[in-house]
C-alpha cells in the first residue's frame, strides 16, 4: 500500500512497512547508523539513527521504525542533532584517544561521526582503557577498548557465517564482546574469515598486520622476495586509493609491486587454473570410480576449518586440492627455486590475498616441507594499500606491467575465481572439455553467477546430468550440507565460498559490506572474462608446460605430493 | 476519612484460599462461569467498558491492549502473567499471590479464553520460591476441579498454566525481556514494533499483564465493566493496591479506590510519618517514578493526575522520606540500582547512566565541580527519549527530578 508522509517538510510517497531509514535513503537523506546491517534484522542498539516524529514524545530509531500514513518526520532537527552528538560523546567518553595510532583512523565511522556532529572538545570524563587486547589469532586482532558494542560482528559471525565464535558477554556497563569461557580467538571456533572486521565501525577488530615482516624482507639483501596476488585483488585495490568500486588495476599493481622491490611477481590466477585442472580431474575421477560425492571445493580456508570443526564427517568430501595460494607457494619454493637454483630457505614468499583466513592457512603445518613454510607472509588488500602508500606509490598513476612468466599467465577462468560461482563456472568449462573432448556451447554459466546465497543448476556433461550447487557464506553452506546429511543425493559438486559474495567480498578487502560495491567488483571480473580470449583453464599455455616439464598429468604422483593435502577433524 | 475497599485483598489473612472449595464458597469462579457463556470478543468489550488500566506501571488500557490480538487465529496465542515484581518499593503482587492464588488463576483463565490462548505462563520473580510453590498447588487444585486443562467446565475450552521462575534481573520484568527470558535467551528487551500482541513468545501473539491487572478480571466478570469502574474515584476505575514503605508508622499494602489522595494515604492508611518527624519527599510509584517534594503530595493517585504532576503512578509503591533523609544519598542508591540493572544493549542507558553514577560518586566524595550538575542534566536529557526500553528513561527521569527539586543539597556537596 502506498502512503503519503512528510520528511523534513517534503511530501513523499512511501510503501507501508517501509522503515524511515529506507525512505530517507531513497530521498537522498543520509541518516547515520552504527549498528545497522543491510539485510539483517535491525538491532536498535546504537540509537544514532534516532529521528523526531511529530506527535511522539520520544525519538524513534529510524532503522526499524515503520512509516505510517501522514507521518511527519524530522531527521536532522535540533533535538535530533543534539541527541546524536551527545550519544557520540558518551561513546567517546568510554573510548581511548588513539586515533593517531589507530589502524582505522582513515575510515572509522565513530571518528567520522564525531567530526560530522561537531564534537570538538571532551566534555565528559574519560574512562581509561582497561581491556586486554586479544592478539592470539593468526588472522585477527581484537581490541575491546575500541568497541562501541554495536553488536555487528556478533551478528555477522552468527547469522551470516553460522559460526558464533564471539558473543556479547557481561551486562550493562560491563558488557563486552568476547569469546565464551574466557577463551581467546585462537582457541575459539573462529574460522578467521574476517567478515566481522568488514562490519566493525571502529578499530576494535582488525587484521593481524604483517606489513613489517614484508618490509624487513624487502630490505634484506640475502632474501629473494617473491609475491603472488590473488584474482580478486586487482578489482578492489583501487578502492584503497579512493577510486570507486569495480575498477581493475592489475597491471598497475604488478608494476607497483616491482617498484617496491619484489624480485618476482606471480599471479595466483595461474594456480587457480592449475586448481581447475586438478580439481576437475578429481571430480571426474570421483564420479567414474565411485568416490565420495558431492565433492566440495577446497580453496577457501575459512570453509576448510569450518568443515573440520562442525562437519568432520564431510572432510572426505572436500577436494584434496590445496588452495591456489598454497599451490603457488609450493611451486615457488619447490619448482621455481630448483629451476632458478635458489636455496628455498632464502626465498621469502609473500601473498596478497582478499582474506584473513589465508594467514591462518599459510601457517598450517602441512603447508610446507623440511621445516620451511611454502608461504611466509600473507597480506590483505588493505595491508597492500597501506604498504603502497608508505612507499609513496599511487596506483592511479603508474604504467601497467605484465606479471612474470611462467606462473604469471592466467586465463579468465582463473580470474573469475574471485566471485562466488566463479570456481564452479571455471571448473565446468574445463570439466566439460575433459569429459567430452568438446567445448561448451556457452561458456557463461549464468545460473551460478550473482549474489544469491545458494545457487543450483543441472548441467548436461556427455551422458551425465551433473548436479551442482554454489553456496556463498557459511550459514548457506550449512543449509546445503544439512540437506546432504539428510540424504539429498542429486548433487555432485558444491562450491563454497566463506565470504558472502566470494573473494571480492573477502575479510581482507576494503572495509564495508556494501552490496553495490560487491556487485561492481564481481562485474569487473566478468568484464575481463567477456573481453579476453583465453577463458578456459586447460588453455593456459604455462599450465600445459608445467604438466609437460614437471607434473606429468593431473592427479599424478608429483601433483599429489605438491598440490594436494589432507584434512582433520578439529575439536571445538 | 478515606475508606479501604478490600476487593483484591479480601482474602488477606484467610487461610486455605488455594483450595477450590474455599475460594468458590466466597464467590470464586463465578467470573469464569459467566465468561465461558460469552463470546471471547464480548469479554474484551466488557474489559474495555471497565476502563481497567494495566497495573504493571505504564497504565495501558487493558481491554485496548487485548484487542490487538489477531481475531483470526493462525498460530498459538499466549497469556503471560508478569509476576517479576522487581521495582524497588513494590510488594503488592506477592500479597495477591500469597493470599488469593486462585483469583489470579481465574483471571488468567478468563483472559486465556478471551484471547483464545493455548497456554498461560506465570513468570515469577526467582526469590519468590514459596509463593511459586503455592501457585503450583493452586493450579493443581484447579486442574483437579476441571477449572484448568482440557474442556474446562465442559465448555470445550482447553487451557493450562505453567509457573516459570525468573532469573533475578530487574530488566526481566520488562515484557519483551521477559519473553526473551522465557524463551531461554538473555533477558534483553526487544524493539517495538512489533508488539508482543502481534509477535511475542516464540513469535506468536502474546499478551503480558501484571498480577494485579489479571486479578481484576474475575471481579469485572462477576458483575460487569461498569460496576468495576464505579469502584474507583470519579476519574478512575477500580481499586488500587498501594504499597507504602519508608518513614511511616504503619508500612504495608493497602487497597483503596483508584485515585485516592496521596496525602491521605500517607497520613491515614499508613499512620503518618514515623516518630513525629516532618515529611521531606515521596516517591509515589516505585523507584522509577520521579520524586515529589513534601508540598506536592496533595495528589490524586491515578495515572493521569500523576503524569500531570510530573511523576508516575507506576506500580503504586509509595516510598516516604522524612526530614532526616539525604536526597543525594537516595540519588546515589537509585543510580546504583539502575546502572546495575541496565542490560547494556543501548548506548544512552549503558554509557549514560554509568556516567551519571560516576559524576555523582565524585560529587559525594567532595571531588565535584561546577560542571558536575551540568553533566548530569546533559546526560539525563540525552537518555530521555533515546533508549530502547523504558529502563534507561526511568533512571534518567528519577535522577533528574531529585537533582532538580533538591538542587541545593547537591550543590552543597561541591562546597
Ligand atoms: C525495566 C522494567 C521493569 C518492569 N518490571 C515489571 C514488573 O516487575 N512487573 C510488571 O508487572 N511489569 C513490569 N514492567 C512493565 C511491563 O513491561 C509491562 O508493561 C507490564 O507487565 C504490562 O502489564 P499491564 O498492562 O498489566 O500493566 C516493567 C517495565 C520495565 C521497563
Ligand atoms: S576506533 Fe576510530 S575513534 Fe577509535 S581510536 Fe580508532 S580511529 Fe579513533
Ligand atoms: S573472523 Fe569470522 S568466524 Fe572469526 S569471529 Fe570474525 S566473523 Fe566470526
Ligand atoms: S567489535 Fe566492532 S563490530 Fe563488534 S561490537 Fe565492537 S564495535 Fe561493533
Ligand atoms: S534502556 Fe537500558 S535496559 Fe533498556 S534496552 Fe537499553 S540498555 Fe537495556
Tab-separated table of C-alpha atoms and ligand atoms in Angstrom, chain A residues 92 95-99 102 104-105 108 110-111 146 202-204, ligand 2:
chain	number	residue	atom	x	y	z
A	92	UNK	CA	33.935	8.645	23.187
A	95	UNK	CA	36.928	5.059	24.211
A	96	UNK	CA	40.692	5.514	24.010
A	97	UNK	CA	42.045	8.698	22.424
A	98	UNK	CA	44.009	6.605	19.976
A	99	UNK	CA	43.080	7.972	16.591
A	102	UNK	CA	44.699	3.562	15.043
A	104	UNK	CA	41.147	2.542	11.206
A	105	UNK	CA	41.871	6.239	11.520
A	108	UNK	CA	36.441	4.924	11.214
A	110	UNK	CA	32.915	6.709	15.011
A	111	UNK	CA	35.596	9.216	14.235
A	146	UNK	CA	37.732	0.461	20.927
A	202	UNK	CA	35.781	1.112	14.588
A	203	UNK	CA	39.282	-0.211	15.086
A	204	UNK	CA	38.112	-2.826	17.573
C	2	LIG	S1	38.444	3.309	16.502
C	2	LIG	FE1	38.066	5.247	15.481
C	2	LIG	S2	37.699	6.711	17.122
C	2	LIG	FE2	38.670	4.903	17.999
C	2	LIG	S3	40.842	5.344	18.020
C	2	LIG	FE3	40.413	4.263	16.122
C	2	LIG	S4	40.027	5.862	14.639
C	2	LIG	FE4	39.889	6.797	16.631
